PDB file of C-alpha atoms in Angstrom:
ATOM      1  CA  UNK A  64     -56.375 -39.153  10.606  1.00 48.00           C
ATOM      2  CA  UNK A  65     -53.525 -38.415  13.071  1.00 47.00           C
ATOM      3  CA  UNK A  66     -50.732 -37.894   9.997  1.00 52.00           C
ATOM      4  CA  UNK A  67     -51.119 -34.263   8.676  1.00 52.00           C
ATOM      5  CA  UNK A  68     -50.502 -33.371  12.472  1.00 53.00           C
ATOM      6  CA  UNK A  69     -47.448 -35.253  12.075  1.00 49.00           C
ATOM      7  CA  UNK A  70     -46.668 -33.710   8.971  1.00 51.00           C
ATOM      8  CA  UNK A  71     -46.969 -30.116  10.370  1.00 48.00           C
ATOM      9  CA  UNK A  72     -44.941 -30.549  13.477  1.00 48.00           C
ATOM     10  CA  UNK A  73     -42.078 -32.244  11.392  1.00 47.00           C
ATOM     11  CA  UNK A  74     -42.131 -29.188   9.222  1.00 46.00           C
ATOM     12  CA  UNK A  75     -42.188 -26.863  12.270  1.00 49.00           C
ATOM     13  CA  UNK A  76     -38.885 -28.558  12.910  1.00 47.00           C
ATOM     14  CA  UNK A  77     -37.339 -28.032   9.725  1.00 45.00           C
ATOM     15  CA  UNK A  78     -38.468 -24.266   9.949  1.00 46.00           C
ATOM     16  CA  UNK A  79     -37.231 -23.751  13.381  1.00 47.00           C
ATOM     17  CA  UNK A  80     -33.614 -25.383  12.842  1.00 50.00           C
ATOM     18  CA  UNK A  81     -33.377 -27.731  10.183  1.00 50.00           C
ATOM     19  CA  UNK A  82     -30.957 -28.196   8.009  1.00 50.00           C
ATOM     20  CA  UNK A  83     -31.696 -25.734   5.077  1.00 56.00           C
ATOM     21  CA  UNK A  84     -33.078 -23.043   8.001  1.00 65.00           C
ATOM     22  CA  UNK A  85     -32.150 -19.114   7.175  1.00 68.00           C
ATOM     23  CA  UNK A  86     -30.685 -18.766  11.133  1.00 71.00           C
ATOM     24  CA  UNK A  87     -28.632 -21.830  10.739  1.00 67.00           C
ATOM     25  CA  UNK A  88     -27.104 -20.697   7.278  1.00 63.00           C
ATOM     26  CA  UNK A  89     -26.786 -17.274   8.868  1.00 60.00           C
ATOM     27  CA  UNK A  90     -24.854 -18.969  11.324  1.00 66.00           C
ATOM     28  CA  UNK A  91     -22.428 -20.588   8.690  1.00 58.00           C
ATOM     29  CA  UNK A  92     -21.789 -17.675   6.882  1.00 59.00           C
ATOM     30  CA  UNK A  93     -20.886 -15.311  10.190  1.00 64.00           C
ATOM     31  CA  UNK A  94     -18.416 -18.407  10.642  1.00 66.00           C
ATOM     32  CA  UNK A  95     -17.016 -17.921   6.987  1.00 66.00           C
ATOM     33  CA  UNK A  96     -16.852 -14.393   7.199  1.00 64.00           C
ATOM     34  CA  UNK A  97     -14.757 -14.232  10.853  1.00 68.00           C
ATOM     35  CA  UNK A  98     -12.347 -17.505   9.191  1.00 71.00           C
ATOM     36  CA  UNK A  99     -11.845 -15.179   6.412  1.00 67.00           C
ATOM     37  CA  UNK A 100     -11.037 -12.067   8.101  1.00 73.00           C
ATOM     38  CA  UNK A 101      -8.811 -14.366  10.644  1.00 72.00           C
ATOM     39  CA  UNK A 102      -6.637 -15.486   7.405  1.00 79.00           C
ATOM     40  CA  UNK A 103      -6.487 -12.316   6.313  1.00 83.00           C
ATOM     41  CA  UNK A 104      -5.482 -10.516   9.319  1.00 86.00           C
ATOM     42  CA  UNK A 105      -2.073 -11.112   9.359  1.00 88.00           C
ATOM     43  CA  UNK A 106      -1.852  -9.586   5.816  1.00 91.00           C
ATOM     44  CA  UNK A 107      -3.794  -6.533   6.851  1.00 90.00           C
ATOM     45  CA  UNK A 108      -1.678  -5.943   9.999  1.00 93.00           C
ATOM     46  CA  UNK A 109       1.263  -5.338   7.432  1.00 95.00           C
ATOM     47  CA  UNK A 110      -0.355  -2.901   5.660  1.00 95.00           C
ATOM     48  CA  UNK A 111      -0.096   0.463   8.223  1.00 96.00           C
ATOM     49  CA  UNK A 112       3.805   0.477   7.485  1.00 97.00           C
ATOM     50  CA  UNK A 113       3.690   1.112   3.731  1.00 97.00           C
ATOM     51  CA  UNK A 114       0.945   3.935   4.321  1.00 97.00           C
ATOM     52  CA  UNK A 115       3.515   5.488   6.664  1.00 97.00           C
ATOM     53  CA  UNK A 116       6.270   6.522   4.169  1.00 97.00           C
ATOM     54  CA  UNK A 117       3.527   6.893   1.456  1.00 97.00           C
ATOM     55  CA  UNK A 118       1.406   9.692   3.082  1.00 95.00           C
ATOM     56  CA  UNK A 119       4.956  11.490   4.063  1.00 96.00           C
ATOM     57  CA  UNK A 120       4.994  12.830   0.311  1.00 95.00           C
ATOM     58  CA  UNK A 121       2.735  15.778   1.784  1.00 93.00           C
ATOM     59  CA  UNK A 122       4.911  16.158   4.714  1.00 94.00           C
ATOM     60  CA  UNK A 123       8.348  15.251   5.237  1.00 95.00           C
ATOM     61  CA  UNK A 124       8.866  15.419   1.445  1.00 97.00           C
ATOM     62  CA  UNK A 125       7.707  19.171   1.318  1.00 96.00           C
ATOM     63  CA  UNK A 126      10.293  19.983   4.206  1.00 94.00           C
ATOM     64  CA  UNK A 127      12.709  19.118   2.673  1.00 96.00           C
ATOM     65  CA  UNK A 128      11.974  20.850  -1.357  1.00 96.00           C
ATOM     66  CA  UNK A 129      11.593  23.424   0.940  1.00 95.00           C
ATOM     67  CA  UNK A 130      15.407  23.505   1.850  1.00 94.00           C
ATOM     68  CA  UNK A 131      16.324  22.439  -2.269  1.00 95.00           C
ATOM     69  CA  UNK A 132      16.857  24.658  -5.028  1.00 93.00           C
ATOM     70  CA  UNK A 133      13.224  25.605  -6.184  1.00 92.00           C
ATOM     71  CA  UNK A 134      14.128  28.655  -8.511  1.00 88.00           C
ATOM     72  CA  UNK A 135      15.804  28.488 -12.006  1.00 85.00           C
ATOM     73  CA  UNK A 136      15.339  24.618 -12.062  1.00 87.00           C
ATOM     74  CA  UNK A 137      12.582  25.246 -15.050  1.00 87.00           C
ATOM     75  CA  UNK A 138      12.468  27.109 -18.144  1.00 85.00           C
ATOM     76  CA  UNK A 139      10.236  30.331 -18.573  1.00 81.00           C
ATOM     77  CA  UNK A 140      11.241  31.651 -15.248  1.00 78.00           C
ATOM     78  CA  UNK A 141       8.565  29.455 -13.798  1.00 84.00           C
ATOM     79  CA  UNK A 142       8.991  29.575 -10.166  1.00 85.00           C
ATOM     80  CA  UNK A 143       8.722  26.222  -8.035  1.00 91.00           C
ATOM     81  CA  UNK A 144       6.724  26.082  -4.913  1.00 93.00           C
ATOM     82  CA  UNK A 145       7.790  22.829  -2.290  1.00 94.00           C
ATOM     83  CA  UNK A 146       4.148  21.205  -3.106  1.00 94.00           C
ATOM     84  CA  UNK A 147       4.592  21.162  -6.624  1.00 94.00           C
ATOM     85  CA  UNK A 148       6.164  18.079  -7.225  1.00 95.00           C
ATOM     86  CA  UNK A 149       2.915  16.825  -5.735  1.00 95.00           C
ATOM     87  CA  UNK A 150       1.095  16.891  -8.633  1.00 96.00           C
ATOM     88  CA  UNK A 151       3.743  14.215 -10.025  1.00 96.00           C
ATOM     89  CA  UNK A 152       2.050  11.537  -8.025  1.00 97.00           C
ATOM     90  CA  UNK A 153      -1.526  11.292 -10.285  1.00 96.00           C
ATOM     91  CA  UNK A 154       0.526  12.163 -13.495  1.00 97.00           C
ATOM     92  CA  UNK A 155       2.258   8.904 -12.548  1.00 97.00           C
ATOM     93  CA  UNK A 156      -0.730   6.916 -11.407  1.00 96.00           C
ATOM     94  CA  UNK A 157      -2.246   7.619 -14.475  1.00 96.00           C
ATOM     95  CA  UNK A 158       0.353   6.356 -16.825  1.00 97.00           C
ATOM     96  CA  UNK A 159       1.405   3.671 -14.265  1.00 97.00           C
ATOM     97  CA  UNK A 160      -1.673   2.012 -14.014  1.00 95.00           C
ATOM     98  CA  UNK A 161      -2.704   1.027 -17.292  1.00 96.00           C
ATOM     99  CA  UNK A 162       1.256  -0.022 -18.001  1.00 96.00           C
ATOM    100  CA  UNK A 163       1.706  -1.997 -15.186  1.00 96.00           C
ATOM    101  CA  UNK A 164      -1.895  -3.927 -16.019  1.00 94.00           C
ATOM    102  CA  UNK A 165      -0.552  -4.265 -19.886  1.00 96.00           C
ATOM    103  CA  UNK A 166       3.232  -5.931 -18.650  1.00 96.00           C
ATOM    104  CA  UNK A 167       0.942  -8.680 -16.503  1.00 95.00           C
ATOM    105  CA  UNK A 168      -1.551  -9.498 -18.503  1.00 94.00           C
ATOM    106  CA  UNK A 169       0.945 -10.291 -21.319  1.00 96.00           C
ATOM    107  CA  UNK A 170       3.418 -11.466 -18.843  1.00 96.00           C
ATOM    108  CA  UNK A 171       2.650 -15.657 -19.971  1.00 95.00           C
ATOM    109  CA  UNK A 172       2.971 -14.730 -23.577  1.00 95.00           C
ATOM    110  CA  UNK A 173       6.359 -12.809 -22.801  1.00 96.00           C
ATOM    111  CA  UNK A 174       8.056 -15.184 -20.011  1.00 95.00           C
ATOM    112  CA  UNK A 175       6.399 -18.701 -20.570  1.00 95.00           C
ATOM    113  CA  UNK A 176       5.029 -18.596 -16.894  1.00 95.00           C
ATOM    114  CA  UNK A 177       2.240 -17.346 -15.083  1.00 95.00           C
ATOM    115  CA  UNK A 178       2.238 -13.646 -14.034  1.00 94.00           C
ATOM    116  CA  UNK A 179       3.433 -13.073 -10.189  1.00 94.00           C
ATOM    117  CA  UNK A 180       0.738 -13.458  -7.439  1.00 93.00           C
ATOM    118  CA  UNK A 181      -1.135 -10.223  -5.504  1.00 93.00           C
ATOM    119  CA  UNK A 182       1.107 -10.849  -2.521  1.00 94.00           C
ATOM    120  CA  UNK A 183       4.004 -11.423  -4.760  1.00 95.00           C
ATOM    121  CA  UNK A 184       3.591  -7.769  -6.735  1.00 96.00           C
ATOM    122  CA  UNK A 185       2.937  -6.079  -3.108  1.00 96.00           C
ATOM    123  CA  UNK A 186       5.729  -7.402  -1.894  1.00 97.00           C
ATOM    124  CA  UNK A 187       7.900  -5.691  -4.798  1.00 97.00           C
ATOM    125  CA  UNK A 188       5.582  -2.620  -4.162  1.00 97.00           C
ATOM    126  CA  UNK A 189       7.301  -2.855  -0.451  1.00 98.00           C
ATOM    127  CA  UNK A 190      10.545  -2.916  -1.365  1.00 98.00           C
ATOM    128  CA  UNK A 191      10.613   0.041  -3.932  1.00 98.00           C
ATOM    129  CA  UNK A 192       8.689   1.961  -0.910  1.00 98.00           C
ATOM    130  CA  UNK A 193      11.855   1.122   0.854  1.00 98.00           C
ATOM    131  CA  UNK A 194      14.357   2.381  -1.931  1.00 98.00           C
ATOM    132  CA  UNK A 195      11.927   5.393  -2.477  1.00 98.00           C
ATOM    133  CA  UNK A 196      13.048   6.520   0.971  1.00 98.00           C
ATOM    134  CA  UNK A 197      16.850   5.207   0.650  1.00 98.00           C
ATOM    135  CA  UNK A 198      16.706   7.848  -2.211  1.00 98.00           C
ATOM    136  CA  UNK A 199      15.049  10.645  -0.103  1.00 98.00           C
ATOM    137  CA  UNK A 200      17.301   9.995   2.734  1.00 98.00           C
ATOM    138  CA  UNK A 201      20.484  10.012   0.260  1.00 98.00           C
ATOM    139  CA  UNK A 202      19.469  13.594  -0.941  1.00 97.00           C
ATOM    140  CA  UNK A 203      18.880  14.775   2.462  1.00 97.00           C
ATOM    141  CA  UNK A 204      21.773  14.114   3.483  1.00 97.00           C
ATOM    142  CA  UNK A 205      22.890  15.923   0.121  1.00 96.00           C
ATOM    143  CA  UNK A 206      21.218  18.646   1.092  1.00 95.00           C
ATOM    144  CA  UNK A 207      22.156  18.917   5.004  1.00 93.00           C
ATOM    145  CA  UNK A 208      25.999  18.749   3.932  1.00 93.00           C
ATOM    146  CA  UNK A 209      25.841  22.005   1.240  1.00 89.00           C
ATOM    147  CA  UNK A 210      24.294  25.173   1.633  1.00 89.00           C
ATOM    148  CA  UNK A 211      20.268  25.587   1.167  1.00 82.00           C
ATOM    149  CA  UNK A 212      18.859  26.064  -2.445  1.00 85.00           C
ATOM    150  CA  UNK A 213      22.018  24.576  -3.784  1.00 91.00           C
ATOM    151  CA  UNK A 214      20.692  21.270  -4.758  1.00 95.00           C
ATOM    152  CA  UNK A 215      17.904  21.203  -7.396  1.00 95.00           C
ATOM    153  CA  UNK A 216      13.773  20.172  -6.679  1.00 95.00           C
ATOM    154  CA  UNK A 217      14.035  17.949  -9.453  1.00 95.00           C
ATOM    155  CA  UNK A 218      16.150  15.466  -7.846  1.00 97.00           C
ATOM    156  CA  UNK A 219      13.165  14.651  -5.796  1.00 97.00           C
ATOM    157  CA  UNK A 220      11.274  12.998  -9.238  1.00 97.00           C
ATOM    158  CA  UNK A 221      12.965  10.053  -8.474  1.00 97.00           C
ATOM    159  CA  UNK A 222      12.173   8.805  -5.287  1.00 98.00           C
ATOM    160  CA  UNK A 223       8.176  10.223  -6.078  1.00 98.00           C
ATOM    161  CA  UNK A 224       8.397   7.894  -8.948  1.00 98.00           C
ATOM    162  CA  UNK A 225       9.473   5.021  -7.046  1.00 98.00           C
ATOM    163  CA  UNK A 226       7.054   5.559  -4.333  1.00 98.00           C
ATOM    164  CA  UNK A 227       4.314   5.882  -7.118  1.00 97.00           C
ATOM    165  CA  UNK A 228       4.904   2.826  -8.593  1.00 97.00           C
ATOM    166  CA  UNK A 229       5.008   1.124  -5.491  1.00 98.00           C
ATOM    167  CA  UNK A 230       1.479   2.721  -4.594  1.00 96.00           C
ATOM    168  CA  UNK A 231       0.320   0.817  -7.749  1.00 96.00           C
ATOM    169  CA  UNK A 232       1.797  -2.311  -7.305  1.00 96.00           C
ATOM    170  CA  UNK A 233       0.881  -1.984  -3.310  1.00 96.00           C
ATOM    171  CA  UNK A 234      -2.722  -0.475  -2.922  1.00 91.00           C
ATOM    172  CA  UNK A 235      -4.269  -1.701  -6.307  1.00 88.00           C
ATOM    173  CA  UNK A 236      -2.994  -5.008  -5.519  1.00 90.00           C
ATOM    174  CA  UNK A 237      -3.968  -5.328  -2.051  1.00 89.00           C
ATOM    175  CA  UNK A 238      -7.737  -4.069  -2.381  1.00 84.00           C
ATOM    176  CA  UNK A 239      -7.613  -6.870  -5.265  1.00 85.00           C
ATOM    177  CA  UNK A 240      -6.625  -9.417  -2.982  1.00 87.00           C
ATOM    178  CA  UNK A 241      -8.603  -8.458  -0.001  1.00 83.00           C
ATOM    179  CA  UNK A 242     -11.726  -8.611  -1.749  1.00 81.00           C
ATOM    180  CA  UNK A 243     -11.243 -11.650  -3.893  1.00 80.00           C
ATOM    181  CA  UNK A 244     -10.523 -13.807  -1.292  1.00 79.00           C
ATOM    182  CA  UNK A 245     -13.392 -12.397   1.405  1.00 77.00           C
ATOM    183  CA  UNK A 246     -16.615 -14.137   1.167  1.00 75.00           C
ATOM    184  CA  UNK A 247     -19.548 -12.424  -0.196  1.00 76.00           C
ATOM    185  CA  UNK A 248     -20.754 -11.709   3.656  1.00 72.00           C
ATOM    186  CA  UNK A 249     -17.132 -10.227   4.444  1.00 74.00           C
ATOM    187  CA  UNK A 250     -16.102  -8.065   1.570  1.00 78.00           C
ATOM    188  CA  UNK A 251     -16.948  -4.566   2.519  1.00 80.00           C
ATOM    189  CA  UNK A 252     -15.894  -5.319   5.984  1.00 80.00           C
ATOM    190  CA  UNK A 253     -12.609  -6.565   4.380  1.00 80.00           C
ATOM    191  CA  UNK A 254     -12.637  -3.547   2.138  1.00 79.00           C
ATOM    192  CA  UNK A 255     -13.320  -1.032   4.526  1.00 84.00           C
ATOM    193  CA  UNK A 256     -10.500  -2.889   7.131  1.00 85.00           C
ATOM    194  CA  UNK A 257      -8.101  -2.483   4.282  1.00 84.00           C
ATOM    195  CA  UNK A 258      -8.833   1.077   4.388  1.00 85.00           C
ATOM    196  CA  UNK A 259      -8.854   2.039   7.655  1.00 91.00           C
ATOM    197  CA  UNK A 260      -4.896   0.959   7.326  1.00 94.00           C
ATOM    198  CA  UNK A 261      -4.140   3.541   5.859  1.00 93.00           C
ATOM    199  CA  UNK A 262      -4.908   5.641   8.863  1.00 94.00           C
ATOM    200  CA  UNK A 263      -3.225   2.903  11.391  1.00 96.00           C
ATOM    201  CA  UNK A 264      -0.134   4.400   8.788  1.00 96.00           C
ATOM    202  CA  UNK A 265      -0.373   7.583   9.539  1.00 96.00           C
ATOM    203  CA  UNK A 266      -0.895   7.472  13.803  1.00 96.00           C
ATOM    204  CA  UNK A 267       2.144   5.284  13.304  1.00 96.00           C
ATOM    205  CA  UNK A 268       4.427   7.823  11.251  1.00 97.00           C
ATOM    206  CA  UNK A 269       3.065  10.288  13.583  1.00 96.00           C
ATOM    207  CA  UNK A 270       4.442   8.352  16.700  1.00 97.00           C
ATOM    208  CA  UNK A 271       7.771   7.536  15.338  1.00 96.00           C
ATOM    209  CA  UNK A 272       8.171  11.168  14.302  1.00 95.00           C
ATOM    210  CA  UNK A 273       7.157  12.376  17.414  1.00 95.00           C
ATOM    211  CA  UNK A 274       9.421   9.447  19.368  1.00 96.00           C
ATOM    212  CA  UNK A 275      12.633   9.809  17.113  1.00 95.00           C
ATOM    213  CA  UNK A 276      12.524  13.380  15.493  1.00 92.00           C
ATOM    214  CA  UNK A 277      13.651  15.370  18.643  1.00 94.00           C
ATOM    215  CA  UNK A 278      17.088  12.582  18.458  1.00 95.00           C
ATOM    216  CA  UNK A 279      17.315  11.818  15.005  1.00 96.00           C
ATOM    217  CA  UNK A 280      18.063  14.121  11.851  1.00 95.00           C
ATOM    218  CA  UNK A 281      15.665  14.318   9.283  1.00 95.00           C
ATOM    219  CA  UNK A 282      18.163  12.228   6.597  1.00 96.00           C
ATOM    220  CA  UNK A 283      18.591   9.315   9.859  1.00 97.00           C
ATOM    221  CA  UNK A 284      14.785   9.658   9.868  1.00 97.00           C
ATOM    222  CA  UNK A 285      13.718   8.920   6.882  1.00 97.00           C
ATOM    223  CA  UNK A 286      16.658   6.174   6.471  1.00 97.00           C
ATOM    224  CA  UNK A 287      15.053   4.469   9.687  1.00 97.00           C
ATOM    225  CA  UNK A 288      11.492   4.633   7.374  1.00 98.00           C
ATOM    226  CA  UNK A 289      13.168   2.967   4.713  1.00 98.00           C
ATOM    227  CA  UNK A 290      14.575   0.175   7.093  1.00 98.00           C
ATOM    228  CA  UNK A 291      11.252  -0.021   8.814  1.00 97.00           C
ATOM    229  CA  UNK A 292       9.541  -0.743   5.399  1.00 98.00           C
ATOM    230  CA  UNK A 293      12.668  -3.263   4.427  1.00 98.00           C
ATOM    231  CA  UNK A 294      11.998  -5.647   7.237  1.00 98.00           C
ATOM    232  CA  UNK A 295       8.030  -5.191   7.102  1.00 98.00           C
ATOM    233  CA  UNK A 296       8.323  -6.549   3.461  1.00 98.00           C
ATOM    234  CA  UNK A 297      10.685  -9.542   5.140  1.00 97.00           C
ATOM    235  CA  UNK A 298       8.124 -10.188   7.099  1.00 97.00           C
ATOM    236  CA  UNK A 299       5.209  -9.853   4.513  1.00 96.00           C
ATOM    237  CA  UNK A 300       7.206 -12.341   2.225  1.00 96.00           C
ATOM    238  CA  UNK A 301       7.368 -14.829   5.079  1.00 95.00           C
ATOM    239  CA  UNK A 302       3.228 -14.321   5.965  1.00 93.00           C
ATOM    240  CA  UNK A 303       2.092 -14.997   2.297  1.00 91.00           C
ATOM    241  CA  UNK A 304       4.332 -17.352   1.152  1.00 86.00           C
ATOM    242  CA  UNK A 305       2.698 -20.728  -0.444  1.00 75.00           C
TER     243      UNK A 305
END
């Protein structure tokens, strides 16, 4: 007569810490979700750089079209202000997107291999950041050697361009990543991590600005961005290769 006792203190166990209990899976997934985030942190701690040069197309990029030629550059008479180049960057994103997407998903079909890793196409995203600024800094220092207005807006398309495509290939890419390799309990804190880069970017480009600008011309500044970004992708490489 003594058994269904038995029975209901074994099952008290089971419900207070057994195997299959909801506070001891709890446990395991907390444990999954800080593993993940700790494999993923060095990643993420590479991320603030890129942001840096990439939010200066609303700063340092509209100081200087404010020194270039901004006037007579279209037809019509239509006058130029220093933020309208701006409007480049979604123009881009929008044809960018969809392009890039179409080149790796028939990248087998067209190469006989498999298409390049996340890490892989953010790395490349790095190093165009990098030769987005090497361009800005070359036609700053076009710019510093003539006379002001003497050097056309338009020459800016370029490095916007390069820095768009890198956007694509950088931020598009890296929330892909993030999130497919964070388990189920970790991706919005993964997501919202990868995120809250982009403002680590920005208190860093503020800093070195504020550090280097008073010593530095603006063409030696925005070289020093571009070498910055150059060894952050060196680095990247090294972190995420197989």
């Amino acid at each position: 007569f003594g058994q269904p006792d038995a029975d209901a203190e074994a099952a008290g166990g089971v419900a207070e810490g057994g195997a299959g209990s909801p506070s001891k899976e709890a446990s395991v997934a907390v444990d999954e979700a800080l593993a993940a985030l700790g494999r993923l942190l060095p990643v993420l701690m590479l991320m603030p750089c890129f942001w840096a040069l990439f939010d200066q197309q609303g700063s340092s990029w509209v100081l200087q079209a404010k020194a270039l030629q901004l006037s007579g550059v279209l037809p019509f008479g239509i006058e130029l202000s220093p933020e309208t180049l701006l409007v480049l960057n979604p123009i881009f994103v929008t044809v960018l997107v969809p392009l890039t997407r179409g080149i790796f998903e028939r990248w087998r079909r067209w190469f006989g291999a498999a298409p390049p890793a996340s890490t892989a196409r953010m790395f490349v995203g790095m190093l165009l950041a990098s030769l987005a600024f090497l361009c800005s800094s070359a036609l700053q220092s076009v710019v510093e050697a003539g006379p002001a207005g003497s050097v056309s807006v338009l020459w800016q398309v370029p490095q916007i361009f390069l820095i768009t495509l890198a956007e694509v290939l950088v931020s598009v890419e890296s929330l892909n990543f993030f999130y497919s390799r964070a388990p189920a309990e970790a991706k919005a804190a993964v997501s919202a991590l990868s995120l809250l880069t982009v403002s680590f970017g920005d208190i860093l480009c503020g800093l070195l600005y504020q550090a280097l600008s008073s010593r530095l011309s603006l063409t030696m500044m925005l070289l020093t961005f571009s070498a910055l970004m150059a060894g952050n992708a060196a680095v990247f490489f090294r972190v995420t290769r197989p």
